[in-house]
Short mmCIF file of C-alpha atoms in Angstrom, two decimals:
data_model
loop_
_atom_site.label_atom_id
_atom_site.label_comp_id
_atom_site.label_asym_id
_atom_site.label_seq_id
_atom_site.Cartn_x
_atom_site.Cartn_y
_atom_site.Cartn_z
CA GLY R 1 7.19 -4.04 9.01
CA GLU R 2 7.20 -2.49 5.56
CA ASN R 3 4.90 -3.81 2.84
CA VAL R 4 5.01 -2.66 -0.79
CA GLU R 5 2.18 -3.21 -3.24
CA GLN R 6 2.63 -2.59 -6.95
CA HIS R 7 -0.05 -2.09 -9.63
CA PRO R 8 -0.82 -3.07 -12.26
CA SER R 9 0.80 -6.47 -12.68
CA THR R 10 0.68 -6.09 -16.46
CA LEU R 11 0.43 -2.89 -18.49
CA SER R 12 0.07 -2.73 -22.24
CA VAL R 13 0.40 0.65 -23.97
CA GLN R 14 0.71 1.87 -27.54
CA GLU R 15 4.16 2.99 -28.62
CA GLY R 16 4.45 6.72 -28.07
CA ASP R 17 1.90 6.81 -25.26
CA SER R 18 2.70 7.25 -21.57
CA ALA R 19 2.86 4.52 -18.94
CA VAL R 20 2.33 4.89 -15.21
CA ILE R 21 3.10 2.28 -12.58
CA LYS R 22 2.07 2.88 -8.97
CA CYS R 23 3.34 1.52 -5.67
CA THR R 24 2.05 1.96 -2.15
CA TYR R 25 4.01 1.41 1.02
CA SER R 26 3.01 0.97 4.63
CA ASP R 27 5.87 2.34 6.76
CA SER R 28 5.67 6.12 7.04
CA ALA R 29 9.35 6.15 8.10
CA SER R 30 10.49 4.82 4.70
CA ASN R 31 12.71 7.39 3.03
CA TYR R 32 14.23 5.82 -0.09
CA PHE R 33 12.33 4.54 -3.13
CA PRO R 34 14.21 3.05 -6.11
CA TRP R 35 12.82 1.72 -9.39
CA TYR R 36 14.39 -1.14 -11.33
CA LYS R 37 13.97 -2.32 -14.90
CA GLN R 38 14.57 -5.96 -15.77
CA GLU R 39 14.69 -7.08 -19.36
CA LEU R 40 14.08 -10.73 -20.13
CA GLY R 41 16.92 -12.91 -18.83
CA LYS R 42 18.96 -9.94 -17.62
CA ARG R 43 19.81 -8.32 -14.33
CA PRO R 44 17.55 -5.74 -12.64
CA GLN R 45 18.94 -2.28 -13.34
CA LEU R 46 18.42 0.77 -11.17
CA ILE R 47 16.80 3.36 -13.44
CA ILE R 48 15.72 6.09 -11.05
CA ASP R 49 15.29 6.65 -7.34
CA ILE R 50 13.85 9.25 -5.00
CA ARG R 51 14.33 10.16 -1.39
CA SER R 52 11.57 11.38 0.86
CA ASN R 53 12.79 14.98 0.97
CA VAL R 54 11.70 15.58 -2.64
CA GLY R 55 8.38 15.09 -4.39
CA GLU R 56 9.50 14.48 -7.96
CA LYS R 57 12.59 13.53 -9.92
CA LYS R 58 13.05 13.37 -13.69
CA ASP R 59 15.58 11.78 -15.98
CA GLN R 60 14.79 12.28 -19.66
CA ARG R 61 11.63 10.25 -20.41
CA ILE R 62 11.24 8.78 -16.95
CA ALA R 63 10.08 10.45 -13.77
CA VAL R 64 9.18 9.35 -10.27
CA THR R 65 6.70 11.12 -8.01
CA LEU R 66 6.29 10.62 -4.29
CA ASN R 67 3.28 11.41 -2.13
CA LYS R 68 4.36 10.92 1.47
CA THR R 69 0.94 11.72 2.90
CA ALA R 70 -0.78 9.05 0.86
CA LYS R 71 2.28 6.76 1.04
CA HIS R 72 2.51 6.07 -2.64
CA PHE R 73 5.06 6.65 -5.38
CA SER R 74 4.77 6.26 -9.12
CA LEU R 75 6.95 5.72 -12.16
CA HIS R 76 6.03 7.70 -15.27
CA ILE R 77 7.43 6.85 -18.69
CA THR R 78 6.60 9.24 -21.52
CA GLU R 79 6.84 8.68 -25.30
CA THR R 80 7.23 4.94 -24.77
CA GLN R 81 9.49 3.00 -27.12
CA PRO R 82 9.80 -0.74 -27.85
CA GLU R 83 12.96 -0.91 -25.71
CA ASP R 84 10.88 0.13 -22.69
CA SER R 85 9.26 -3.33 -22.73
CA ALA R 86 10.44 -5.03 -19.53
CA VAL R 87 9.42 -5.87 -15.99
CA TYR R 88 9.62 -2.90 -13.62
CA PHE R 89 10.05 -3.31 -9.86
CA CYS R 90 9.52 -0.67 -7.21
CA ALA R 91 11.02 -0.91 -3.74
CA ALA R 92 11.07 0.96 -0.45
CA ILE R 93 13.51 1.00 2.42
CA GLY R 94 11.96 -0.33 5.62
CA PHE R 95 13.34 -0.87 9.10
CA MET R 96 12.75 -4.50 10.04
CA ASP R 97 14.34 -6.75 12.67
CA SER R 98 16.69 -3.93 13.72
CA ASN R 99 18.01 -3.46 10.18
CA TYR R 100 17.24 -1.48 7.07
CA GLN R 101 15.94 -3.68 4.30
CA LEU R 102 14.79 -3.02 0.77
CA ILE R 103 11.23 -4.30 0.42
CA TRP R 104 10.25 -5.10 -3.16
CA GLY R 105 7.03 -4.81 -5.11
CA ALA R 106 5.89 -7.82 -7.12
CA GLY R 107 6.71 -6.23 -10.48
CA THR R 108 4.85 -4.83 -13.49
CA LYS R 109 5.26 -6.31 -16.93
CA LEU R 110 5.19 -3.41 -19.39
CA ILE R 111 4.35 -4.28 -22.98
CA ILE R 112 4.81 -1.64 -25.68
CA LYS R 113 2.61 -2.34 -28.69
CA PRO R 114 3.99 -1.17 -32.05
CA ASP F 1 27.99 -3.17 -16.59
CA SER F 2 27.14 -2.64 -12.92
CA GLY F 3 30.60 -3.54 -11.60
CA VAL F 4 29.21 -6.55 -9.71
CA THR F 5 30.54 -9.88 -10.96
CA GLN F 6 29.13 -13.36 -10.45
CA THR F 7 30.46 -16.78 -11.32
CA PRO F 8 29.57 -19.12 -12.81
CA LYS F 9 27.05 -17.85 -15.38
CA HIS F 10 25.38 -21.22 -15.73
CA LEU F 11 25.35 -24.28 -13.54
CA ILE F 12 23.70 -27.61 -14.25
CA THR F 13 23.70 -30.18 -11.49
CA ALA F 14 21.72 -33.12 -10.16
CA THR F 15 19.32 -33.36 -7.25
CA GLY F 16 21.02 -33.92 -3.92
CA GLN F 17 24.22 -32.15 -4.95
CA ARG F 18 25.85 -29.05 -3.47
CA VAL F 19 26.99 -25.95 -5.35
CA THR F 20 28.71 -22.68 -4.52
CA LEU F 21 27.92 -19.39 -6.23
CA ARG F 22 30.40 -16.54 -6.04
CA CYS F 23 29.93 -12.78 -6.08
CA SER F 24 32.33 -9.84 -6.09
CA PRO F 25 30.73 -6.50 -5.18
CA ARG F 26 31.45 -3.13 -6.75
CA SER F 27 34.60 -1.47 -5.52
CA GLY F 28 33.81 0.37 -2.29
CA ASP F 29 30.50 -1.38 -1.60
CA LEU F 30 30.32 -3.02 1.81
CA SER F 31 26.85 -4.57 1.57
CA VAL F 32 26.13 -7.72 -0.42
CA TYR F 33 22.68 -9.18 -1.01
CA TRP F 34 21.55 -12.49 -2.48
CA TYR F 35 18.27 -12.97 -4.34
CA GLN F 36 16.51 -15.92 -5.94
CA GLN F 37 14.30 -15.42 -8.99
CA SER F 38 12.29 -18.35 -10.32
CA LEU F 39 10.84 -18.28 -13.83
CA ASP F 40 8.51 -15.30 -14.33
CA GLN F 41 8.58 -14.53 -10.62
CA GLY F 42 9.65 -11.58 -8.54
CA LEU F 43 12.85 -11.16 -6.59
CA GLN F 44 12.99 -13.23 -3.40
CA PHE F 45 15.44 -11.76 -0.92
CA LEU F 46 17.62 -14.44 0.66
CA ILE F 47 20.28 -12.83 2.82
CA GLN F 48 22.37 -9.68 3.34
CA TYR F 49 25.91 -9.17 4.58
CA TYR F 50 27.56 -5.93 5.60
CA ASN F 51 31.34 -5.79 5.93
CA GLY F 52 31.57 -9.47 6.73
CA GLU F 53 28.63 -9.73 9.09
CA GLU F 54 25.18 -11.14 8.44
CA ARG F 55 22.66 -8.29 8.65
CA ALA F 56 19.33 -9.58 7.45
CA LYS F 57 17.71 -12.81 6.44
CA GLY F 58 14.81 -13.28 4.12
CA ASN F 59 13.20 -16.48 2.90
CA ILE F 60 16.40 -18.48 2.92
CA LEU F 61 16.09 -22.24 3.32
CA GLU F 62 18.14 -24.04 5.95
CA ARG F 63 19.84 -25.94 3.10
CA PHE F 64 21.27 -22.63 1.90
CA SER F 65 24.03 -20.67 3.58
CA ALA F 66 26.23 -17.73 2.71
CA GLN F 67 29.24 -15.83 3.91
CA GLN F 68 31.15 -12.67 3.13
CA PHE F 69 34.92 -12.81 3.25
CA PRO F 70 37.42 -10.15 4.42
CA ASP F 71 37.98 -9.05 0.81
CA LEU F 72 34.17 -8.49 0.68
CA HIS F 73 33.42 -11.13 -1.92
CA SER F 74 30.56 -13.42 -0.99
CA GLU F 75 29.60 -17.02 -1.60
CA LEU F 76 26.17 -18.64 -1.53
CA ASN F 77 26.16 -22.36 -0.79
CA LEU F 78 23.19 -24.46 -1.84
CA SER F 79 23.06 -28.05 -0.64
CA SER F 80 20.79 -31.09 -0.99
CA LEU F 81 19.51 -29.50 -4.16
CA GLU F 82 15.96 -30.08 -5.30
CA LEU F 83 14.29 -29.52 -8.67
CA GLY F 84 12.52 -26.47 -7.22
CA ASP F 85 15.84 -24.77 -6.55
CA SER F 86 16.28 -24.21 -10.27
CA ALA F 87 16.30 -20.43 -10.65
CA LEU F 88 18.34 -17.34 -11.38
CA TYR F 89 20.43 -16.32 -8.39
CA PHE F 90 21.42 -12.67 -8.27
CA CYS F 91 23.93 -10.95 -6.10
CA ALA F 92 23.70 -7.20 -5.53
CA SER F 93 25.85 -4.70 -3.69
CA SER F 94 25.42 -1.22 -2.30
CA VAL F 95 27.58 1.36 -0.59
CA SER F 96 25.16 1.51 2.35
CA GLU F 97 21.94 -0.14 3.48
CA THR F 98 19.90 2.92 2.54
CA SER F 99 21.16 3.34 -1.01
CA GLY F 100 20.50 1.69 -4.34
CA GLN F 101 21.56 -1.86 -4.98
CA TYR F 102 23.52 -2.80 -8.09
CA PHE F 103 22.99 -6.28 -9.46
CA GLY F 104 25.37 -8.77 -10.96
CA PRO F 105 24.51 -10.69 -14.15
CA GLY F 106 23.20 -13.66 -12.17
CA THR F 107 23.89 -17.38 -12.07
CA ARG F 108 21.35 -19.60 -13.76
CA LEU F 109 21.09 -22.84 -11.78
CA THR F 110 19.41 -25.84 -13.33
CA VAL F 111 18.82 -28.88 -11.12
CA THR F 112 18.02 -32.06 -13.04
#
């Protein structure tokens, strides 16, 4: 079945710098890769997603890239701001036990230093 | 606001008790998912329903059960509660099993 690994577990960057979080997946048939942001005590929010028929998607300061050959996808945040501090989760759709399931990474705590 | 609602927001109960958490999905979404998140931990998938039928099970304890009703709202039942069951319980919904999930605000369960 699908397995998703996420790195790093904690990332500290200076305000204004860029942040990159990387995830690898195991099932080459996976075709949907969402990213979620969870602020302390709040719900996870879908911030961007990508399907396997494209290699990159951008939305203002955030972008996601997908390398199907290497089976990894990354979240890029540019010009980081204090409000970007949160835990970020990646996920990938896998086919397990005759059903599609979203398999989650363990999360990355992003700290933006002022 | 994701359009997914959960009640109650907070629940404090004693060990050995039983509670029911309720979730209403976004309008038009047929899939409902339940997750458990303990303090500073990741999201643990519990169970998924699609249009009233159970579709997938994760690490759900036998003391826990869920169902999805004809109006698509879902309930998660937790029984014989233990201290370790204290956590945030999230419900999410999606229009299909291969699309993004939208999360409710969660129910914070405290077992004393």
